[in-house]
Short mmCIF file of C-alpha atoms in Angstrom, two decimals:
data_model
loop_
_atom_site.label_atom_id
_atom_site.label_comp_id
_atom_site.label_asym_id
_atom_site.label_seq_id
_atom_site.Cartn_x
_atom_site.Cartn_y
_atom_site.Cartn_z
CA MET A 1 7.42 96.47 126.30
CA ALA A 2 4.11 97.89 124.55
CA THR A 3 4.49 98.60 121.16
CA GLY A 4 2.80 101.62 119.21
CA ASN A 5 1.63 103.03 115.94
CA LEU A 6 4.93 105.44 114.83
CA ALA A 7 6.62 104.16 112.08
CA SER A 8 9.42 106.68 111.76
CA VAL A 9 10.73 108.76 114.27
CA VAL A 10 13.83 111.10 113.91
CA VAL A 11 15.80 112.59 117.01
CA ALA A 12 18.11 115.37 115.87
CA VAL A 13 21.47 115.44 118.17
CA ASP A 14 24.08 118.11 118.08
CA GLY A 15 26.14 117.27 121.14
CA SER A 16 24.26 119.41 123.52
CA GLU A 17 23.42 118.10 126.77
CA GLU A 18 19.55 119.76 125.42
CA SER A 19 19.87 117.23 122.57
CA MET A 20 20.57 114.48 124.43
CA SER A 21 18.22 115.08 126.69
CA ALA A 22 15.37 114.83 123.92
CA LEU A 23 17.08 111.64 122.93
CA ARG A 24 16.54 110.11 126.38
CA TRP A 25 13.02 111.43 126.33
CA ALA A 26 12.19 109.87 123.17
CA LEU A 27 13.76 106.66 124.04
CA ASP A 28 11.53 106.55 127.44
CA ASN A 29 8.26 107.63 126.01
CA LEU A 30 7.88 106.83 122.50
CA ARG A 31 6.99 103.59 121.26
CA LEU A 32 7.45 102.39 117.71
CA ARG A 33 5.33 99.78 115.72
CA PRO A 34 7.48 96.42 115.37
CA ASP A 35 8.91 97.51 111.90
CA GLY A 36 9.34 101.22 113.11
CA GLU A 37 12.57 102.77 113.20
CA LEU A 38 14.32 105.70 115.51
CA LEU A 39 16.59 107.72 113.45
CA VAL A 40 19.32 109.80 115.58
CA LEU A 41 20.14 112.05 112.83
CA HIS A 42 23.34 114.73 113.36
CA VAL A 43 24.10 117.31 110.99
CA GLN A 44 27.40 118.40 110.71
CA PRO A 45 27.67 122.23 109.37
CA PRO A 46 29.62 122.51 106.09
CA PRO A 47 33.68 123.17 107.05
CA ASN A 48 33.01 126.97 106.28
CA ILE A 49 30.17 127.52 108.79
CA ALA A 50 31.98 125.51 111.08
CA ALA A 51 35.34 127.68 110.88
CA GLY A 52 33.39 130.80 110.76
CA LEU A 53 34.29 131.51 107.07
CA ASN A 54 32.53 132.52 104.25
CA PRO A 55 33.06 130.62 100.92
CA ALA A 56 35.24 133.48 99.18
CA PRO A 57 38.97 132.73 98.89
CA ILE A 58 41.14 133.22 102.20
CA PRO A 59 44.38 134.75 101.63
CA PHE A 60 47.02 132.13 103.59
CA GLY A 61 50.63 131.48 102.59
CA GLY A 62 53.54 133.66 103.67
CA PRO A 63 55.90 132.50 106.04
CA SER A 64 53.55 129.80 107.91
CA GLY A 65 53.28 127.62 104.40
CA VAL A 66 49.81 126.89 104.93
CA GLU A 67 47.36 126.40 102.31
CA VAL A 68 44.09 126.60 102.03
CA PRO A 69 43.13 122.81 101.50
CA ALA A 70 45.33 122.06 104.25
CA PHE A 71 43.44 124.20 106.20
CA THR A 72 39.98 122.47 104.40
CA GLN A 73 41.14 119.53 105.21
CA ALA A 74 42.08 120.09 108.64
CA ILE A 75 38.71 121.07 109.43
CA GLU A 76 36.85 118.53 107.96
CA ALA A 77 39.01 115.85 109.72
CA HIS A 78 38.10 117.56 113.14
CA GLN A 79 34.46 118.03 112.22
CA ARG A 80 34.57 114.04 111.40
CA ARG A 81 36.11 113.53 115.08
CA ILE A 82 33.13 115.90 116.50
CA THR A 83 30.89 113.93 114.74
CA GLN A 84 31.79 110.34 115.90
CA ALA A 85 32.01 111.67 119.18
CA ILE A 86 28.43 112.91 119.25
CA LEU A 87 27.22 109.57 117.53
CA ASP A 88 29.33 107.44 120.25
CA HIS A 89 27.64 109.42 123.17
CA ALA A 90 24.26 109.11 121.43
CA LEU A 91 24.44 105.16 121.07
CA LYS A 92 26.34 104.87 124.32
CA ILE A 93 22.37 106.70 125.65
CA CYS A 94 20.78 104.31 123.14
CA SER A 95 22.51 101.18 124.59
CA ASP A 96 22.33 101.76 127.77
CA LYS A 97 18.42 101.66 127.14
CA ASN A 98 18.29 98.51 125.03
CA ALA A 99 17.40 100.47 122.48
CA GLU A 100 17.95 99.55 118.63
CA VAL A 101 18.42 102.83 116.19
CA LYS A 102 19.80 103.71 113.36
CA THR A 103 21.88 106.52 112.52
CA GLU A 104 22.91 109.32 109.95
CA VAL A 105 25.14 112.23 109.42
CA VAL A 106 24.21 114.81 106.74
CA VAL A 107 26.19 117.91 105.58
CA GLY A 108 24.86 121.35 105.29
CA GLU A 109 22.62 123.72 107.44
CA PRO A 110 21.33 122.29 110.47
CA LYS A 111 17.93 123.71 110.45
CA GLU A 112 17.25 122.78 106.70
CA LYS A 113 18.70 119.40 106.66
CA ILE A 114 16.87 118.14 109.49
CA CYS A 115 13.48 119.40 107.91
CA GLU A 116 14.74 117.33 104.52
CA VAL A 117 15.81 114.59 106.23
CA ALA A 118 12.37 114.47 108.46
CA ASP A 119 10.41 114.65 105.13
CA ASN A 120 12.24 112.22 102.71
CA ARG A 121 11.47 109.83 105.56
CA LYS A 122 8.06 110.70 106.10
CA ALA A 123 8.64 110.67 109.95
CA ASP A 124 6.06 110.96 111.95
CA LEU A 125 7.61 112.72 114.40
CA LEU A 126 10.44 114.91 114.93
CA VAL A 127 12.38 115.29 118.20
CA MET A 128 14.82 117.77 119.02
CA GLY A 129 16.20 119.69 122.03
CA CYS A 130 15.91 123.28 122.09
CA ARG A 131 18.49 125.58 124.55
CA ALA A 132 16.63 127.59 127.05
CA ILE A 133 17.91 131.10 125.48
CA GLY A 134 16.38 134.31 125.95
CA PRO A 135 14.13 135.97 123.21
CA LEU A 136 16.65 139.00 122.20
CA LYS A 137 19.29 135.95 121.39
CA ARG A 138 16.83 134.01 119.76
CA MET A 139 15.57 136.98 117.39
CA PHE A 140 19.42 137.47 116.59
CA LEU A 141 20.88 133.92 116.56
CA GLY A 142 17.60 132.36 115.31
CA SER A 143 16.15 128.93 116.78
CA VAL A 144 16.59 125.56 114.84
CA SER A 145 14.10 123.96 116.73
CA ASN A 146 11.73 127.10 115.79
CA TYR A 147 12.29 126.84 112.28
CA CYS A 148 11.47 123.18 112.03
CA ILE A 149 8.37 123.67 113.66
CA ASN A 150 7.45 125.68 111.09
CA HIS A 151 8.98 124.01 107.81
CA VAL A 152 8.78 120.28 108.66
CA GLY A 153 5.86 118.08 107.37
CA CYS A 154 5.38 116.34 110.70
CA PRO A 155 4.71 117.00 114.58
CA VAL A 156 7.62 118.23 116.15
CA VAL A 157 8.23 117.46 120.08
CA VAL A 158 10.78 119.84 121.55
CA ILE A 159 13.06 118.84 124.92
CA LYS A 160 13.40 122.48 126.45
CA GLY A 161 16.35 122.98 128.20
CA THR A 162 16.39 124.65 131.87
#
Protein backbone atom coordinates (compact mmCIF):
# COMPACT_ATOMS: atom_id res chain seq x y z
CA MET A 1 0.00 0.00 0.00
CA ALA A 2 1.31 3.42 -0.91
CA THR A 3 1.95 5.91 1.84
CA GLY A 4 0.91 9.53 1.81
CA ASN A 5 1.74 12.71 3.63
CA LEU A 6 -1.27 12.96 5.93
CA ALA A 7 -0.37 12.65 9.60
CA SER A 8 -3.81 13.06 11.13
CA VAL A 9 -7.25 12.54 9.63
CA VAL A 10 -10.47 12.85 11.61
CA VAL A 11 -13.61 11.16 10.29
CA ALA A 12 -16.81 12.22 12.06
CA VAL A 13 -19.49 9.53 12.29
CA ASP A 14 -23.01 9.85 13.65
CA GLY A 15 -24.52 6.52 12.66
CA SER A 16 -26.06 7.82 9.44
CA GLU A 17 -25.33 6.03 6.20
CA GLU A 18 -23.81 9.28 4.91
CA SER A 19 -21.25 9.33 7.71
CA MET A 20 -20.40 5.67 7.14
CA SER A 21 -19.98 6.43 3.42
CA ALA A 22 -17.57 9.19 4.40
CA LEU A 23 -15.60 6.67 6.48
CA ARG A 24 -15.49 4.23 3.55
CA TRP A 25 -14.36 7.06 1.26
CA ALA A 26 -11.55 8.02 3.64
CA LEU A 27 -10.37 4.42 3.95
CA ASP A 28 -10.46 3.90 0.16
CA ASN A 29 -8.94 7.20 -0.94
CA LEU A 30 -6.61 8.63 1.69
CA ARG A 31 -3.07 7.55 2.42
CA LEU A 32 -1.46 8.32 5.74
CA ARG A 33 2.19 8.65 6.64
CA PRO A 34 3.60 5.50 8.22
CA ASP A 35 3.18 7.14 11.63
CA GLY A 36 -0.16 8.72 10.67
CA GLU A 37 -3.45 8.27 12.46
CA LEU A 38 -7.04 8.04 11.31
CA LEU A 39 -9.44 8.94 14.11
CA VAL A 40 -13.08 7.87 13.98
CA LEU A 41 -14.88 10.51 16.04
CA HIS A 42 -18.40 10.30 17.42
CA VAL A 43 -19.97 13.22 19.25
CA GLN A 44 -22.66 12.19 21.68
CA PRO A 45 -25.16 14.96 22.39
CA PRO A 46 -25.66 15.87 26.05
CA PRO A 47 -28.67 14.12 27.62
CA ASN A 48 -30.83 17.26 27.57
CA ILE A 49 -30.28 17.67 23.81
CA ALA A 50 -30.82 13.96 23.13
CA ALA A 51 -34.12 14.01 24.99
CA GLY A 52 -35.24 17.25 23.39
CA LEU A 53 -35.24 18.97 26.76
CA ASN A 54 -33.86 22.21 27.96
CA PRO A 55 -31.81 22.21 31.16
CA ALA A 56 -34.73 23.63 33.18
CA PRO A 57 -36.21 21.41 35.89
CA ILE A 58 -38.70 18.83 34.72
CA PRO A 59 -41.75 18.33 36.93
CA PHE A 60 -41.86 14.57 37.46
CA GLY A 61 -43.41 12.58 40.22
CA GLY A 62 -47.06 11.87 40.66
CA PRO A 63 -48.29 8.34 40.19
CA SER A 64 -45.41 7.23 37.98
CA GLY A 65 -42.84 8.08 40.65
CA VAL A 66 -40.12 8.71 38.05
CA GLU A 67 -37.53 11.14 39.32
CA VAL A 68 -35.38 13.33 37.12
CA PRO A 69 -32.08 11.57 38.04
CA ALA A 70 -33.54 8.21 37.04
CA PHE A 71 -34.79 9.71 33.79
CA THR A 72 -31.38 11.24 33.07
CA GLN A 73 -29.60 7.98 33.88
CA ALA A 74 -31.92 6.10 31.53
CA ILE A 75 -31.19 8.56 28.72
CA GLU A 76 -27.43 8.35 29.35
CA ALA A 77 -27.53 4.53 29.34
CA HIS A 78 -29.51 4.57 26.10
CA GLN A 79 -27.02 6.99 24.54
CA ARG A 80 -24.10 4.76 25.55
CA ARG A 81 -25.77 1.82 23.79
CA ILE A 82 -26.37 3.89 20.66
CA THR A 83 -22.79 5.19 20.71
CA GLN A 84 -21.41 1.66 21.07
CA ALA A 85 -23.54 0.46 18.14
CA ILE A 86 -22.27 3.35 15.99
CA LEU A 87 -18.64 2.61 16.89
CA ASP A 88 -19.15 -1.12 16.31
CA HIS A 89 -20.54 -0.38 12.83
CA ALA A 90 -17.63 1.97 12.04
CA LEU A 91 -15.04 -0.49 13.34
CA LYS A 92 -16.58 -3.29 11.25
CA ILE A 93 -16.15 -1.12 8.14
CA CYS A 94 -12.52 -0.50 9.12
CA SER A 95 -11.91 -4.17 9.88
CA ASP A 96 -13.36 -5.19 6.50
CA LYS A 97 -10.79 -2.90 4.88
CA ASN A 98 -7.94 -4.05 7.17
CA ALA A 99 -7.52 -0.53 8.48
CA GLU A 100 -6.23 0.32 11.93
CA VAL A 101 -7.96 3.34 13.39
CA LYS A 102 -8.40 5.01 16.72
CA THR A 103 -11.78 6.00 18.10
CA GLU A 104 -12.87 8.84 20.31
CA VAL A 105 -16.22 9.75 21.81
CA VAL A 106 -16.89 13.22 23.16
CA VAL A 107 -20.06 14.70 24.62
CA GLY A 108 -21.38 18.05 23.46
CA GLU A 109 -22.80 19.99 20.55
CA PRO A 110 -21.62 17.98 17.49
CA LYS A 111 -20.62 20.86 15.22
CA GLU A 112 -18.55 22.54 17.93
CA LYS A 113 -16.94 19.36 19.27
CA ILE A 114 -15.98 18.09 15.81
CA CYS A 115 -14.11 21.33 15.16
CA GLU A 116 -12.57 21.30 18.63
CA VAL A 117 -11.24 17.75 18.31
CA ALA A 118 -9.91 18.33 14.78
CA ASP A 119 -8.17 21.53 15.87
CA ASN A 120 -6.77 20.03 19.09
CA ARG A 121 -5.34 17.09 17.15
CA LYS A 122 -3.96 19.43 14.49
CA ALA A 123 -5.75 17.34 11.88
CA ASP A 124 -4.56 17.60 8.31
CA LEU A 125 -8.06 16.77 7.10
CA LEU A 126 -11.61 16.39 8.41
CA VAL A 127 -13.91 13.99 6.56
CA MET A 128 -17.64 13.93 7.16
CA GLY A 129 -20.91 12.98 5.55
CA CYS A 130 -23.74 15.32 4.68
CA ARG A 131 -27.40 14.53 4.29
CA ALA A 132 -28.95 15.79 1.10
CA ILE A 133 -31.39 18.22 2.69
CA GLY A 134 -32.88 21.09 0.78
CA PRO A 135 -31.93 24.73 1.27
CA LEU A 136 -35.05 25.52 3.28
CA LYS A 137 -34.44 22.74 5.82
CA ARG A 138 -30.76 23.67 5.96
CA MET A 139 -31.69 27.29 6.71
CA PHE A 140 -33.88 26.30 9.66
CA LEU A 141 -32.03 23.25 10.95
CA GLY A 142 -28.48 24.30 10.18
CA SER A 143 -25.80 22.06 8.82
CA VAL A 144 -23.02 20.49 10.85
CA SER A 145 -20.85 20.12 7.76
CA ASN A 146 -21.41 23.75 6.75
CA TYR A 147 -20.48 24.91 10.26
CA CYS A 148 -17.31 22.79 10.23
CA ILE A 149 -16.26 24.04 6.79
CA ASN A 150 -16.42 27.59 8.12
CA HIS A 151 -14.93 27.06 11.59
CA VAL A 152 -12.35 24.26 11.59
CA GLY A 153 -8.68 24.99 10.98
CA CYS A 154 -8.06 22.28 8.37
CA PRO A 155 -9.46 21.31 4.97
CA VAL A 156 -12.80 19.47 5.03
CA VAL A 157 -14.01 16.78 2.65
CA VAL A 158 -17.80 16.40 2.67
CA ILE A 159 -19.23 13.23 1.20
CA LYS A 160 -22.71 14.20 0.11
CA GLY A 161 -25.67 11.88 0.48
CA THR A 162 -28.10 11.24 -2.33
